[in-house]
């Protein structure tokens, strides 16, 4: 959806109603819970790639890297649309103007989509047995995930108010945040990785040596690129460059949904 169309929706003036609803003990948005059957029955096509993450683990970073790989390092092509339109979240049923992954028009014409699939190991198993070409999972350590999630929840008006920091820490540890427990998520996918075609990556490894980690993704995707393209991908997906990229930094979303003056989406990246 273009910016003009977004403006027509007058989102700036409308407070966003946010309702949450637990499903199997996991907190989700009501839209997502109500849509769960569709998500559960989602049929991947053999060319589909899933980027799976707990929230704030480096989803956007992985999405940008994969898009750059798929487009042979063509920066212009990777600026064709926002991250969430290039790789829609399957289960994240969103209010307009944002795209929802299970909607019939997408995502998976676009080949890659992202997903969180919080509700426990059964889901992890079911999803990872699906007809995916592969699943790239990225994990990030609990402390940085928690800090990032807290600041994101302050600026993201679609999310429940995180409340005071001390209380938020306890809620996170107890898994009483959207998409449930960080521990169950990273553990569930860790367990699944040896039984299915899953590339399990770590944010910290990507930070330490992006070249090495991007090469792992290339191998997983069975893709050959030149050294020059590889260096271009490393540069274009660095924190400083992505922070300035409106198609990756979520600044095209109306302020009533995400208020970057409270905390930018691309916050510290460390
Ligand atoms: N290129 C690059 N390098 C390093 N770090 C990066 C990069 N891109 C995004 N980020 C950081 O990842 C955090 C956002 O995570 P997600 O993309 O998973 O967020 S979301 O769940 O999709 O909302 C968020 O982390 P914090 O800065 O700690 O809040 C982003 O800054």
PDB file of N, CA and C in Angstrom, residues 88-151:
ATOM      1  N   UNK A  88       6.246 -11.243   4.273  1.00  0.00           N
ATOM      2  CA  UNK A  88       5.197 -11.076   5.283  1.00  0.00           C
ATOM      3  C   UNK A  88       5.262 -12.137   6.391  1.00  0.00           C
ATOM      4  N   UNK A  89       4.796 -11.737   7.545  1.00  0.00           N
ATOM      5  CA  UNK A  89       4.731 -12.681   8.664  1.00  0.00           C
ATOM      6  C   UNK A  89       3.492 -13.555   8.502  1.00  0.00           C
ATOM      7  N   UNK A  90       3.693 -14.826   8.487  1.00  0.00           N
ATOM      8  CA  UNK A  90       2.566 -15.725   8.241  1.00  0.00           C
ATOM      9  C   UNK A  90       1.467 -15.571   9.278  1.00  0.00           C
ATOM     10  N   UNK A  91       1.846 -15.587  10.538  1.00  0.00           N
ATOM     11  CA  UNK A  91       0.812 -15.651  11.568  1.00  0.00           C
ATOM     12  C   UNK A  91       0.415 -14.290  12.118  1.00  0.00           C
ATOM     13  N   UNK A  92       1.127 -13.281  11.678  1.00  0.00           N
ATOM     14  CA  UNK A  92       0.889 -11.948  12.220  1.00  0.00           C
ATOM     15  C   UNK A  92      -0.235 -11.303  11.419  1.00  0.00           C
ATOM     16  N   UNK A  93      -1.466 -11.584  11.830  1.00  0.00           N
ATOM     17  CA  UNK A  93      -2.610 -11.002  11.146  1.00  0.00           C
ATOM     18  C   UNK A  93      -2.692  -9.548  11.581  1.00  0.00           C
ATOM     19  N   UNK A  94      -2.525  -8.689  10.617  1.00  0.00           N
ATOM     20  CA  UNK A  94      -2.327  -7.278  10.940  1.00  0.00           C
ATOM     21  C   UNK A  94      -3.519  -6.428  10.555  1.00  0.00           C
ATOM     22  N   UNK A  95      -3.690  -5.334  11.280  1.00  0.00           N
ATOM     23  CA  UNK A  95      -4.685  -4.387  10.804  1.00  0.00           C
ATOM     24  C   UNK A  95      -4.175  -3.718   9.541  1.00  0.00           C
ATOM     25  N   UNK A  96      -5.058  -3.312   8.694  1.00  0.00           N
ATOM     26  CA  UNK A  96      -4.634  -2.550   7.514  1.00  0.00           C
ATOM     27  C   UNK A  96      -3.859  -1.318   7.958  1.00  0.00           C
ATOM     28  N   UNK A  97      -2.889  -0.831   7.242  1.00  0.00           N
ATOM     29  CA  UNK A  97      -2.528  -1.174   5.871  1.00  0.00           C
ATOM     30  C   UNK A  97      -1.461  -2.275   5.794  1.00  0.00           C
ATOM     31  N   UNK A  98      -1.187  -2.941   6.884  1.00  0.00           N
ATOM     32  CA  UNK A  98      -0.083  -3.898   6.854  1.00  0.00           C
ATOM     33  C   UNK A  98      -0.546  -5.228   6.270  1.00  0.00           C
ATOM     34  N   UNK A  99       0.410  -5.922   5.725  1.00  0.00           N
ATOM     35  CA  UNK A  99       0.110  -7.167   5.018  1.00  0.00           C
ATOM     36  C   UNK A  99       0.070  -8.338   5.991  1.00  0.00           C
ATOM     37  N   UNK A 100      -0.818  -9.269   5.737  1.00  0.00           N
ATOM     38  CA  UNK A 100      -0.868 -10.461   6.569  1.00  0.00           C
ATOM     39  C   UNK A 100      -0.473 -11.668   5.745  1.00  0.00           C
ATOM     40  N   UNK A 101       0.378 -12.466   6.331  1.00  0.00           N
ATOM     41  CA  UNK A 101       0.995 -13.541   5.583  1.00  0.00           C
ATOM     42  C   UNK A 101       0.043 -14.570   5.024  1.00  0.00           C
ATOM     43  N   UNK A 102      -1.025 -14.888   5.757  1.00  0.00           N
ATOM     44  CA  UNK A 102      -1.887 -15.953   5.277  1.00  0.00           C
ATOM     45  C   UNK A 102      -2.965 -15.444   4.319  1.00  0.00           C
ATOM     46  N   UNK A 103      -2.933 -14.163   4.022  1.00  0.00           N
ATOM     47  CA  UNK A 103      -3.953 -13.683   3.101  1.00  0.00           C
ATOM     48  C   UNK A 103      -3.698 -14.318   1.731  1.00  0.00           C
ATOM     49  N   UNK A 104      -4.756 -14.611   0.975  1.00  0.00           N
ATOM     50  CA  UNK A 104      -4.589 -15.417  -0.222  1.00  0.00           C
ATOM     51  C   UNK A 104      -3.601 -14.830  -1.231  1.00  0.00           C
ATOM     52  N   UNK A 105      -3.450 -13.505  -1.233  1.00  0.00           N
ATOM     53  CA  UNK A 105      -2.570 -12.883  -2.229  1.00  0.00           C
ATOM     54  C   UNK A 105      -1.096 -13.032  -1.875  1.00  0.00           C
ATOM     55  N   UNK A 106      -0.786 -13.339  -0.689  1.00  0.00           N
ATOM     56  CA  UNK A 106       0.609 -13.435  -0.296  1.00  0.00           C
ATOM     57  C   UNK A 106       0.656 -14.290   0.938  1.00  0.00           C
ATOM     58  N   UNK A 107       1.764 -14.674   1.402  1.00  0.00           N
ATOM     59  CA  UNK A 107       3.027 -14.109   1.071  1.00  0.00           C
ATOM     60  C   UNK A 107       3.702 -14.857  -0.039  1.00  0.00           C
ATOM     61  N   UNK A 108       3.182 -16.040  -0.260  1.00  0.00           N
ATOM     62  CA  UNK A 108       4.228 -16.960  -0.617  1.00  0.00           C
ATOM     63  C   UNK A 108       4.435 -17.029  -2.104  1.00  0.00           C
ATOM     64  N   UNK A 109       3.670 -16.179  -2.812  1.00  0.00           N
ATOM     65  CA  UNK A 109       4.131 -15.834  -4.128  1.00  0.00           C
ATOM     66  C   UNK A 109       5.514 -15.219  -4.011  1.00  0.00           C
ATOM     67  N   UNK A 110       5.788 -14.592  -2.881  1.00  0.00           N
ATOM     68  CA  UNK A 110       7.076 -13.915  -2.726  1.00  0.00           C
ATOM     69  C   UNK A 110       8.173 -14.862  -2.246  1.00  0.00           C
ATOM     70  N   UNK A 111       7.842 -16.098  -2.133  1.00  0.00           N
ATOM     71  CA  UNK A 111       8.788 -17.168  -1.809  1.00  0.00           C
ATOM     72  C   UNK A 111       9.246 -17.196  -0.355  1.00  0.00           C
ATOM     73  N   UNK A 112       9.621 -16.061   0.177  1.00  0.00           N
ATOM     74  CA  UNK A 112      10.099 -16.100   1.552  1.00  0.00           C
ATOM     75  C   UNK A 112       9.088 -15.438   2.470  1.00  0.00           C
ATOM     76  N   UNK A 113       8.874 -16.021   3.605  1.00  0.00           N
ATOM     77  CA  UNK A 113       8.053 -15.332   4.596  1.00  0.00           C
ATOM     78  C   UNK A 113       8.683 -15.539   5.962  1.00  0.00           C
ATOM     79  N   UNK A 114       8.181 -14.807   6.901  1.00  0.00           N
ATOM     80  CA  UNK A 114       8.736 -14.885   8.244  1.00  0.00           C
ATOM     81  C   UNK A 114       7.658 -15.385   9.187  1.00  0.00           C
ATOM     82  N   UNK A 115       8.063 -15.938  10.287  1.00  0.00           N
ATOM     83  CA  UNK A 115       7.073 -16.447  11.219  1.00  0.00           C
ATOM     84  C   UNK A 115       7.647 -16.615  12.609  1.00  0.00           C
ATOM     85  N   UNK A 116       6.766 -16.573  13.577  1.00  0.00           N
ATOM     86  CA  UNK A 116       7.233 -16.747  14.960  1.00  0.00           C
ATOM     87  C   UNK A 116       6.735 -18.055  15.553  1.00  0.00           C
ATOM     88  N   UNK A 117       5.505 -18.416  15.229  1.00  0.00           N
ATOM     89  CA  UNK A 117       4.964 -19.703  15.642  1.00  0.00           C
ATOM     90  C   UNK A 117       5.214 -20.019  17.095  1.00  0.00           C
ATOM     91  N   UNK A 118       4.769 -19.144  17.942  1.00  0.00           N
ATOM     92  CA  UNK A 118       5.092 -19.303  19.349  1.00  0.00           C
ATOM     93  C   UNK A 118       4.539 -20.539  20.034  1.00  0.00           C
ATOM     94  N   UNK A 119       3.325 -20.974  19.724  1.00  0.00           N
ATOM     95  CA  UNK A 119       2.748 -21.906  20.686  1.00  0.00           C
ATOM     96  C   UNK A 119       3.413 -23.282  20.756  1.00  0.00           C
ATOM     97  N   UNK A 120       4.581 -23.279  21.315  1.00  0.00           N
ATOM     98  CA  UNK A 120       5.178 -24.501  21.811  1.00  0.00           C
ATOM     99  C   UNK A 120       5.807 -25.413  20.790  1.00  0.00           C
ATOM    100  N   UNK A 121       6.354 -26.474  21.313  1.00  0.00           N
ATOM    101  CA  UNK A 121       7.155 -27.368  20.474  1.00  0.00           C
ATOM    102  C   UNK A 121       6.324 -28.127  19.457  1.00  0.00           C
ATOM    103  N   UNK A 122       5.066 -28.389  19.776  1.00  0.00           N
ATOM    104  CA  UNK A 122       4.215 -29.107  18.825  1.00  0.00           C
ATOM    105  C   UNK A 122       4.127 -28.314  17.524  1.00  0.00           C
ATOM    106  N   UNK A 123       4.006 -27.003  17.676  1.00  0.00           N
ATOM    107  CA  UNK A 123       3.919 -26.150  16.490  1.00  0.00           C
ATOM    108  C   UNK A 123       5.249 -26.175  15.746  1.00  0.00           C
ATOM    109  N   UNK A 124       6.323 -26.071  16.497  1.00  0.00           N
ATOM    110  CA  UNK A 124       7.648 -26.095  15.879  1.00  0.00           C
ATOM    111  C   UNK A 124       7.800 -27.347  15.019  1.00  0.00           C
ATOM    112  N   UNK A 125       7.385 -28.466  15.585  1.00  0.00           N
ATOM    113  CA  UNK A 125       7.499 -29.737  14.861  1.00  0.00           C
ATOM    114  C   UNK A 125       6.629 -29.737  13.608  1.00  0.00           C
ATOM    115  N   UNK A 126       5.393 -29.290  13.785  1.00  0.00           N
ATOM    116  CA  UNK A 126       4.463 -29.309  12.654  1.00  0.00           C
ATOM    117  C   UNK A 126       4.965 -28.412  11.537  1.00  0.00           C
ATOM    118  N   UNK A 127       5.366 -27.219  11.925  1.00  0.00           N
ATOM    119  CA  UNK A 127       5.821 -26.259  10.919  1.00  0.00           C
ATOM    120  C   UNK A 127       7.069 -26.778  10.225  1.00  0.00           C
ATOM    121  N   UNK A 128       7.985 -27.309  11.013  1.00  0.00           N
ATOM    122  CA  UNK A 128       9.258 -27.681  10.390  1.00  0.00           C
ATOM    123  C   UNK A 128       9.132 -28.939   9.528  1.00  0.00           C
ATOM    124  N   UNK A 129       8.056 -29.705   9.717  1.00  0.00           N
ATOM    125  CA  UNK A 129       7.830 -30.860   8.843  1.00  0.00           C
ATOM    126  C   UNK A 129       7.160 -30.437   7.532  1.00  0.00           C
ATOM    127  N   UNK A 130       6.723 -29.189   7.466  1.00  0.00           N
ATOM    128  CA  UNK A 130       5.989 -28.712   6.290  1.00  0.00           C
ATOM    129  C   UNK A 130       6.833 -28.791   5.026  1.00  0.00           C
ATOM    130  N   UNK A 131       6.223 -28.339   3.978  1.00  0.00           N
ATOM    131  CA  UNK A 131       6.825 -28.529   2.661  1.00  0.00           C
ATOM    132  C   UNK A 131       7.830 -27.431   2.319  1.00  0.00           C
ATOM    133  N   UNK A 132       8.524 -26.919   3.321  1.00  0.00           N
ATOM    134  CA  UNK A 132       9.424 -25.779   3.082  1.00  0.00           C
ATOM    135  C   UNK A 132      10.689 -26.206   2.358  1.00  0.00           C
ATOM    136  N   UNK A 133      11.183 -25.299   1.558  1.00  0.00           N
ATOM    137  CA  UNK A 133      12.505 -25.515   0.972  1.00  0.00           C
ATOM    138  C   UNK A 133      13.536 -25.520   2.105  1.00  0.00           C
ATOM    139  N   UNK A 134      13.292 -24.694   3.082  1.00  0.00           N
ATOM    140  CA  UNK A 134      14.172 -24.645   4.240  1.00  0.00           C
ATOM    141  C   UNK A 134      13.664 -23.630   5.243  1.00  0.00           C
ATOM    142  N   UNK A 135      14.214 -23.723   6.437  1.00  0.00           N
ATOM    143  CA  UNK A 135      13.849 -22.766   7.484  1.00  0.00           C
ATOM    144  C   UNK A 135      15.140 -22.187   8.051  1.00  0.00           C
ATOM    145  N   UNK A 136      15.201 -20.865   8.083  1.00  0.00           N
ATOM    146  CA  UNK A 136      16.352 -20.219   8.722  1.00  0.00           C
ATOM    147  C   UNK A 136      15.859 -19.687  10.064  1.00  0.00           C
ATOM    148  N   UNK A 137      16.454 -20.179  11.113  1.00  0.00           N
ATOM    149  CA  UNK A 137      16.071 -19.704  12.446  1.00  0.00           C
ATOM    150  C   UNK A 137      17.186 -18.819  12.978  1.00  0.00           C
ATOM    151  N   UNK A 138      16.838 -17.673  13.519  1.00  0.00           N
ATOM    152  CA  UNK A 138      17.851 -16.856  14.177  1.00  0.00           C
ATOM    153  C   UNK A 138      17.482 -16.649  15.636  1.00  0.00           C
ATOM    154  N   UNK A 139      18.460 -16.936  16.501  1.00  0.00           N
ATOM    155  CA  UNK A 139      18.249 -16.765  17.946  1.00  0.00           C
ATOM    156  C   UNK A 139      19.128 -15.627  18.446  1.00  0.00           C
ATOM    157  N   UNK A 140      18.643 -14.958  19.476  1.00  0.00           N
ATOM    158  CA  UNK A 140      19.434 -13.899  20.109  1.00  0.00           C
ATOM    159  C   UNK A 140      19.389 -14.132  21.618  1.00  0.00           C
ATOM    160  N   UNK A 141      20.445 -13.759  22.316  1.00  0.00           N
ATOM    161  CA  UNK A 141      20.478 -14.043  23.758  1.00  0.00           C
ATOM    162  C   UNK A 141      19.319 -13.350  24.481  1.00  0.00           C
ATOM    163  N   UNK A 142      18.942 -13.955  25.608  1.00  0.00           N
ATOM    164  CA  UNK A 142      17.723 -13.539  26.311  1.00  0.00           C
ATOM    165  C   UNK A 142      17.780 -12.081  26.779  1.00  0.00           C
ATOM    166  N   UNK A 143      18.945 -11.672  27.279  1.00  0.00           N
ATOM    167  CA  UNK A 143      19.008 -10.326  27.860  1.00  0.00           C
ATOM    168  C   UNK A 143      18.799  -9.241  26.798  1.00  0.00           C
ATOM    169  N   UNK A 144      19.476  -9.385  25.678  1.00  0.00           N
ATOM    170  CA  UNK A 144      19.324  -8.369  24.631  1.00  0.00           C
ATOM    171  C   UNK A 144      17.949  -8.446  23.978  1.00  0.00           C
ATOM    172  N   UNK A 145      17.416  -9.666  23.877  1.00  0.00           N
ATOM    173  CA  UNK A 145      16.049  -9.807  23.342  1.00  0.00           C
ATOM    174  C   UNK A 145      15.066  -9.070  24.251  1.00  0.00           C
ATOM    175  N   UNK A 146      15.243  -9.272  25.542  1.00  0.00           N
ATOM    176  CA  UNK A 146      14.373  -8.625  26.525  1.00  0.00           C
ATOM    177  C   UNK A 146      14.445  -7.099  26.432  1.00  0.00           C
ATOM    178  N   UNK A 147      15.660  -6.563  26.390  1.00  0.00           N
ATOM    179  CA  UNK A 147      15.824  -5.105  26.336  1.00  0.00           C
ATOM    180  C   UNK A 147      15.209  -4.553  25.043  1.00  0.00           C
ATOM    181  N   UNK A 148      15.509  -5.222  23.954  1.00  0.00           N
ATOM    182  CA  UNK A 148      15.004  -4.771  22.661  1.00  0.00           C
ATOM    183  C   UNK A 148      13.471  -4.847  22.626  1.00  0.00           C
ATOM    184  N   UNK A 149      12.942  -5.921  23.162  1.00  0.00           N
ATOM    185  CA  UNK A 149      11.486  -6.137  23.163  1.00  0.00           C
ATOM    186  C   UNK A 149      10.794  -5.071  24.028  1.00  0.00           C
ATOM    187  N   UNK A 150      11.430  -4.737  25.137  1.00  0.00           N
ATOM    188  CA  UNK A 150      10.851  -3.719  26.025  1.00  0.00           C
ATOM    189  C   UNK A 150      10.730  -2.378  25.300  1.00  0.00           C
ATOM    190  N   UNK A 151      11.829  -1.960  24.665  1.00  0.00           N
ATOM    191  CA  UNK A 151      11.793  -0.655  23.987  1.00  0.00           C
ATOM    192  C   UNK A 151      10.863  -0.686  22.769  1.00  0.00           C
TER     193      UNK A 151
END
